[in-house]
Tab-separated table of C-alpha atoms in Angstrom:
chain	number	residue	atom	x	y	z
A	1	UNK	CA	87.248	83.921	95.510
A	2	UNK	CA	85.074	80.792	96.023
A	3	UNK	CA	84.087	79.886	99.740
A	4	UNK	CA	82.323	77.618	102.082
A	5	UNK	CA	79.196	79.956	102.439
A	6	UNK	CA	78.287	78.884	105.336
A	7	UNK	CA	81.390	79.341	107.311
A	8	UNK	CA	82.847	81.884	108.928
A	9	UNK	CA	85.766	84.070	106.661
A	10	UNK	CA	88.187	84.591	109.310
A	11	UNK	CA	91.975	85.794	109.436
A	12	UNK	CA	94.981	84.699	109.863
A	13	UNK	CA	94.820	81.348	107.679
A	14	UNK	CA	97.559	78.813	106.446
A	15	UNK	CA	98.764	80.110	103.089
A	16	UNK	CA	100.102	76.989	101.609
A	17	UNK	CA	98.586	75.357	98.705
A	18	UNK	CA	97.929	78.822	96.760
A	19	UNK	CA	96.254	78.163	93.066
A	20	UNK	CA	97.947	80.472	90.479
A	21	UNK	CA	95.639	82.526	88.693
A	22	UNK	CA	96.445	84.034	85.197
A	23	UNK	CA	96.086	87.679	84.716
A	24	UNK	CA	95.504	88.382	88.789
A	25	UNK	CA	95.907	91.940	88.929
A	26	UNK	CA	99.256	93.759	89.465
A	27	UNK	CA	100.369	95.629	92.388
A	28	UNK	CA	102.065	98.996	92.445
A	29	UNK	CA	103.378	100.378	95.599
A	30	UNK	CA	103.259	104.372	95.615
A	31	UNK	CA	104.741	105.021	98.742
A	32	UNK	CA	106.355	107.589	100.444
A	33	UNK	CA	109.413	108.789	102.791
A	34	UNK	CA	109.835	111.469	105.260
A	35	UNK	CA	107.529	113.311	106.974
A	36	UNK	CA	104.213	111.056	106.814
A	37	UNK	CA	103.890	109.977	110.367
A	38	UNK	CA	101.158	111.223	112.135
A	39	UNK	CA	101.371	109.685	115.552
A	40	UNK	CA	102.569	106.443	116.637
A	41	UNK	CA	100.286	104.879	119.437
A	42	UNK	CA	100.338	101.823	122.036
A	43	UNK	CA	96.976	100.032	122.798
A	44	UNK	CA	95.353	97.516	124.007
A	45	UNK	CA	93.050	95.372	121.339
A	46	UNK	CA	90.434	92.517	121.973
A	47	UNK	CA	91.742	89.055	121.200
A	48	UNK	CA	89.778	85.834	121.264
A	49	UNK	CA	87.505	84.606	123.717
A	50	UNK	CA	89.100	82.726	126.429
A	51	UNK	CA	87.391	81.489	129.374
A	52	UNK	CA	84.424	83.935	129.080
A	53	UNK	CA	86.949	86.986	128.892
A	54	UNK	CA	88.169	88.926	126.028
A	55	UNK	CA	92.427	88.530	125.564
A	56	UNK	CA	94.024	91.736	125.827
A	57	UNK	CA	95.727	92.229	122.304
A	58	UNK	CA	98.686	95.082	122.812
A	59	UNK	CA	99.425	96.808	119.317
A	60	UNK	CA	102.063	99.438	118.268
A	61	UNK	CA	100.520	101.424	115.253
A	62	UNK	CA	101.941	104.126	113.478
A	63	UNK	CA	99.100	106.011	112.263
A	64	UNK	CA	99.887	107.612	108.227
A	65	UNK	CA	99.252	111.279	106.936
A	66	UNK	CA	96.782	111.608	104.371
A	67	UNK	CA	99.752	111.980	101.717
A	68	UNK	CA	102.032	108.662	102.487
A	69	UNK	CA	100.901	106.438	99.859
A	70	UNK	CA	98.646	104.882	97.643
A	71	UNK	CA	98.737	101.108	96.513
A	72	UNK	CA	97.204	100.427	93.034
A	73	UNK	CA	95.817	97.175	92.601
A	74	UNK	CA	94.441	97.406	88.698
A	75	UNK	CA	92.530	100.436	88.428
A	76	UNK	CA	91.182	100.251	92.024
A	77	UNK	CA	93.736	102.753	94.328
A	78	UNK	CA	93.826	102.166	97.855
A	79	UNK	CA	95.032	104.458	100.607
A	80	UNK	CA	97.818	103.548	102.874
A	81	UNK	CA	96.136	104.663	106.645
A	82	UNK	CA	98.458	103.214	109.159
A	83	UNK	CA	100.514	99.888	109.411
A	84	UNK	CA	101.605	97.554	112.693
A	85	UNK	CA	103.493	94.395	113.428
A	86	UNK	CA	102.388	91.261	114.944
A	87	UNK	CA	105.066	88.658	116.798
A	88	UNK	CA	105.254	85.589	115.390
A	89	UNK	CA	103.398	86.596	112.499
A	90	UNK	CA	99.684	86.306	112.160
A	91	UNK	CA	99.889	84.058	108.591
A	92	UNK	CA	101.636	80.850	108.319
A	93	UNK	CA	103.520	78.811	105.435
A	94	UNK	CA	103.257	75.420	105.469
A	95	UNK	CA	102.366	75.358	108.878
A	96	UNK	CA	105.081	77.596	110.726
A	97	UNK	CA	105.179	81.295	111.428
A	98	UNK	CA	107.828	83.508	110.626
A	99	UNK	CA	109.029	85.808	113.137
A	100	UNK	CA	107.145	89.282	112.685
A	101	UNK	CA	105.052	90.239	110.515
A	102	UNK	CA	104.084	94.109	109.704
A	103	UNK	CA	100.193	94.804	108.601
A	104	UNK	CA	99.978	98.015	106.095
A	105	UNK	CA	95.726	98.646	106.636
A	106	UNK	CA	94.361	100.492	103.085
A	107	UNK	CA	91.165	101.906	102.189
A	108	UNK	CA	89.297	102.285	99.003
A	109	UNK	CA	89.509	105.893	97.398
A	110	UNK	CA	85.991	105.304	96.629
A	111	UNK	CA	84.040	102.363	98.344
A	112	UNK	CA	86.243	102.452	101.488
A	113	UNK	CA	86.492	98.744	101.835
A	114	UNK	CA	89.400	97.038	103.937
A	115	UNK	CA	92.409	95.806	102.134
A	116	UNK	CA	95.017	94.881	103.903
A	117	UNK	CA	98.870	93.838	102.551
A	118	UNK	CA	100.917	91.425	105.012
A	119	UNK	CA	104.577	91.500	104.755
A	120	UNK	CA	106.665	88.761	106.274
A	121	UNK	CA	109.987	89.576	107.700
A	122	UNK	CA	113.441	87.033	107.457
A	123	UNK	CA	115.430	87.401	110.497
A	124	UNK	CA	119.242	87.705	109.643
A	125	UNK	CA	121.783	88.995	113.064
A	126	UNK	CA	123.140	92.164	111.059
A	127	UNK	CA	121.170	95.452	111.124
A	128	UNK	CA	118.296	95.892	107.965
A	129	UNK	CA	116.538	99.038	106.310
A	130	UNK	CA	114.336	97.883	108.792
A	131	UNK	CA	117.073	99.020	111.810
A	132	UNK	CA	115.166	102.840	112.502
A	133	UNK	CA	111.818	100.789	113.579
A	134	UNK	CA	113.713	99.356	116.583
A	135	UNK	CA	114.196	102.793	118.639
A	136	UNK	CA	110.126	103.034	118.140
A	137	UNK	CA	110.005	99.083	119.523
A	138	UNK	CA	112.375	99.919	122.245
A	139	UNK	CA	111.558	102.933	123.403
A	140	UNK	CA	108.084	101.568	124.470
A	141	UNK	CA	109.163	98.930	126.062
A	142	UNK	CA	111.810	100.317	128.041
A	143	UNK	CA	109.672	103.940	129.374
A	144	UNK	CA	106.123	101.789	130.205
A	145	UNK	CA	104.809	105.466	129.929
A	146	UNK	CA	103.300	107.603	127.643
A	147	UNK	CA	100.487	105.574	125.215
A	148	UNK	CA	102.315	108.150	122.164
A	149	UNK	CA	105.448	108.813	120.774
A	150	UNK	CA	106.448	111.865	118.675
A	151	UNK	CA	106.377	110.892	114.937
A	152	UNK	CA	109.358	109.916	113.495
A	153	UNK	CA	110.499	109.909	109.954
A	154	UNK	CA	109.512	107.104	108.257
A	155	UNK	CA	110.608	105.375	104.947
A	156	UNK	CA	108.216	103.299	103.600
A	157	UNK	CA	109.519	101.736	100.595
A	158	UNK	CA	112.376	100.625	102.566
A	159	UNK	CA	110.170	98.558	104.919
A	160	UNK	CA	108.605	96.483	101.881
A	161	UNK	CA	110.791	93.497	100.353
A	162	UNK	CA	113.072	94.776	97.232
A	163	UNK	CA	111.374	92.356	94.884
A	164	UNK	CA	113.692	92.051	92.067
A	165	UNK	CA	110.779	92.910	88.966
A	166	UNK	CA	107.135	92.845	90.763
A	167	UNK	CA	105.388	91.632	93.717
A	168	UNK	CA	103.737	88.180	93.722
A	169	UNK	CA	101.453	87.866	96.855
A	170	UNK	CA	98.799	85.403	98.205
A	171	UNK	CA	95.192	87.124	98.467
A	172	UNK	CA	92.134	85.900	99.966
A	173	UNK	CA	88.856	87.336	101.640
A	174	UNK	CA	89.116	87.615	105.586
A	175	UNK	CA	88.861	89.315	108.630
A	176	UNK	CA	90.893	91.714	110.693
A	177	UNK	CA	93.381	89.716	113.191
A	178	UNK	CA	91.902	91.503	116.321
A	179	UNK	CA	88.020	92.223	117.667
A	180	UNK	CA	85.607	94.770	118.265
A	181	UNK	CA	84.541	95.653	121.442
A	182	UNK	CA	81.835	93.176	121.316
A	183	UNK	CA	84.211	90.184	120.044
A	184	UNK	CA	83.443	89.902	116.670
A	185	UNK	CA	86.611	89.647	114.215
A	186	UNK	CA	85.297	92.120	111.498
A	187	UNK	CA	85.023	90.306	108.240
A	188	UNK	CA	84.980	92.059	104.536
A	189	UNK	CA	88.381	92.122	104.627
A	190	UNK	CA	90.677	91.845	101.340
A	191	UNK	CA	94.383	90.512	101.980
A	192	UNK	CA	97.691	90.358	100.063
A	193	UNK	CA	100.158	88.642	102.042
A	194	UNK	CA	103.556	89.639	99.901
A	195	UNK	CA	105.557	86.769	99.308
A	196	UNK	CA	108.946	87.755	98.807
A	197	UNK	CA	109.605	88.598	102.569
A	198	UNK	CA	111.971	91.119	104.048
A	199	UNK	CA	115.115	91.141	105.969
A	200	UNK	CA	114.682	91.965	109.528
A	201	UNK	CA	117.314	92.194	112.287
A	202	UNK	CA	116.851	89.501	115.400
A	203	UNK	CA	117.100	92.638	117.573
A	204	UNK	CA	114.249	94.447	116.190
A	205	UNK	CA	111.829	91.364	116.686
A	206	UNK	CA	112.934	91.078	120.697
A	207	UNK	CA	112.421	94.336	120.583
A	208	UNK	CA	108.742	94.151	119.226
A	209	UNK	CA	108.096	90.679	121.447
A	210	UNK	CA	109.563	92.249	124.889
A	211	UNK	CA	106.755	95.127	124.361
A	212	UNK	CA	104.147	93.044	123.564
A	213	UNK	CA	104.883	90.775	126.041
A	214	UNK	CA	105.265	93.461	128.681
A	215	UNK	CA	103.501	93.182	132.191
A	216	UNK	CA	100.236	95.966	131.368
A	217	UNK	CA	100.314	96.809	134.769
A	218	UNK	CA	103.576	98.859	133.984
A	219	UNK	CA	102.284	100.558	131.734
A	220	UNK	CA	99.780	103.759	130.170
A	221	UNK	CA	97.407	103.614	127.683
A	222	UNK	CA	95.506	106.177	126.850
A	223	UNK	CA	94.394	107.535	130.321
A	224	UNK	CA	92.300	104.409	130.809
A	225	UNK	CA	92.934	104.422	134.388
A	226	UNK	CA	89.944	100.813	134.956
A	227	UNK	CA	91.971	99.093	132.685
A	228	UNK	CA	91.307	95.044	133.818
A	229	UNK	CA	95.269	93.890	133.559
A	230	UNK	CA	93.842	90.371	134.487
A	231	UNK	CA	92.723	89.666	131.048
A	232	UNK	CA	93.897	86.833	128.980
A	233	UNK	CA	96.987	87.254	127.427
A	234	UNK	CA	97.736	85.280	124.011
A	235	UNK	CA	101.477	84.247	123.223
A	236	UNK	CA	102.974	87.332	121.343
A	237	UNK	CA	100.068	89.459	119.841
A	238	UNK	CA	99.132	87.247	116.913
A	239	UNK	CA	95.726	85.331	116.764
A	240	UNK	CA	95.544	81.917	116.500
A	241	UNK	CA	95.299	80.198	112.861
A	242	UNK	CA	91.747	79.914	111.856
A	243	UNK	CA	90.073	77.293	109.517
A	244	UNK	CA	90.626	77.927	105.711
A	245	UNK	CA	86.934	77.052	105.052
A	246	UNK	CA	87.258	76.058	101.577
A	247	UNK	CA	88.671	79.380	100.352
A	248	UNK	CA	90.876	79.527	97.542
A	249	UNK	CA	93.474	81.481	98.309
A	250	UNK	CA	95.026	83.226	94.770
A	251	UNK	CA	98.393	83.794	93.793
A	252	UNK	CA	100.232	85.029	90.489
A	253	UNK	CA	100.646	82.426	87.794
């Protein structure tokens, strides 16, 4: 994917103005339902840089078993490791974010390189296949407790968009969305925002949003007792939109 070499490949990025590519590989979903949780965990991420301190980034991730799914991209297969949400969404269409968006963080079978598929979510006031996420979302934010939760049961192919044939998707090269412990926004990163988008409840995303949003000093994570709760906070826990830097971002013809 061409690129200003000289800049920077950060994520999130405005996807609008996507050049359709002939013959861009397909995407097959192989994922699975039940038992395939192995924990689901609260905790706090670095952010961006803001007035010489690190933002404090909370993230609920659900953490995969080996066995919950594989995404086939070609011939390369990539395994599903874990997946989290971000409120408003990290990516942006034309310049606005949609409410939530859920990150689903692969690796290679054989290189282990990054790929990670972004999946927007359409709020609508009824209840979704989406609806069991929002006792995980709740519970959090209501105990301000314990940093885990006991693993759930999980359907995965009900939390992806019911595309009526196949997938189409934006992809570029970026970064992850939150930093090491030294600030740097790893880059190397391969992303497929869906775009088909799925149905989401306008519970589930206050939900998501009160526990991000919640005062740190209420709660636990991870026995990290010197936590500094007077860290930057961003709005939500979605990074800011970074410059495109000449990258062409691909979708299906």
């Amino acid at each position: 994917m061409p690129h200003d070499a000289t800049a920077p490949l950060q994520s999130p990025i405005d996807l609008t103005h996507a050049v359709p590519v002939p013959g861009l590989r397909p995407l097959d979903f192989r994922y699975r339902a039940g038992d395939i949780v192995q924990s689901v965990t609260l905790s706090i991420h670095n952010g961006a840089c803001q007035q010489g301190r690190l933002q404090a980034v909370p993230i609920l991730a659900v953490t995969l078993r080996p066995n919950a799914g594989l995404l086939r991209v070609g011939a390369d297969a990539y395994r599903l490791r874990s997946l989290h949400w971000h409120t408003p969404a990290d990516h942006a269409l034309d310049g606005r974010r949609p409410g939530m968006e859920m990150h689903l963080v692969h690796t290679h079978e054989q290189t282990g390189a990054l790929l990670v598929v972004g999946v927007h979510y359409r709020e609508q006031p009824y209840p979704s296949t989406t609806a069991p996420l929002l006792p995980i979302f709740s519970r959090f934010a209501e105990l301000k407790s314990a940093a885990t939760f006991p693993p759930p049961q999980l359907d995965l192919p009900e939390l992806l968009p019911h595309a009526p044939r196949r997938y189409t998707s934006y992809r570029y090269d970026g970064s992850l969305t939150t930093a090491d412990d030294d600030g740097v926004f790893r880059e190397g990163v391969q992303w497929i925002v869906l775009r088909d988008q799925a149905p989401v409840s306008v519970a589930l995303i206050h939900a998501h949003r009160a526990l991000v949003d919640a005062d740190l000093r209420d709660l636990h994570f991870d026995g990290r007792e010197t936590f500094d709760f007077q860290r930057p906070r961003p709005q939500g826990n979605a990074r800011a939109l970074q410059d495109r830097a000449g990258r062409t971002i691909e979708t299906e013809a």
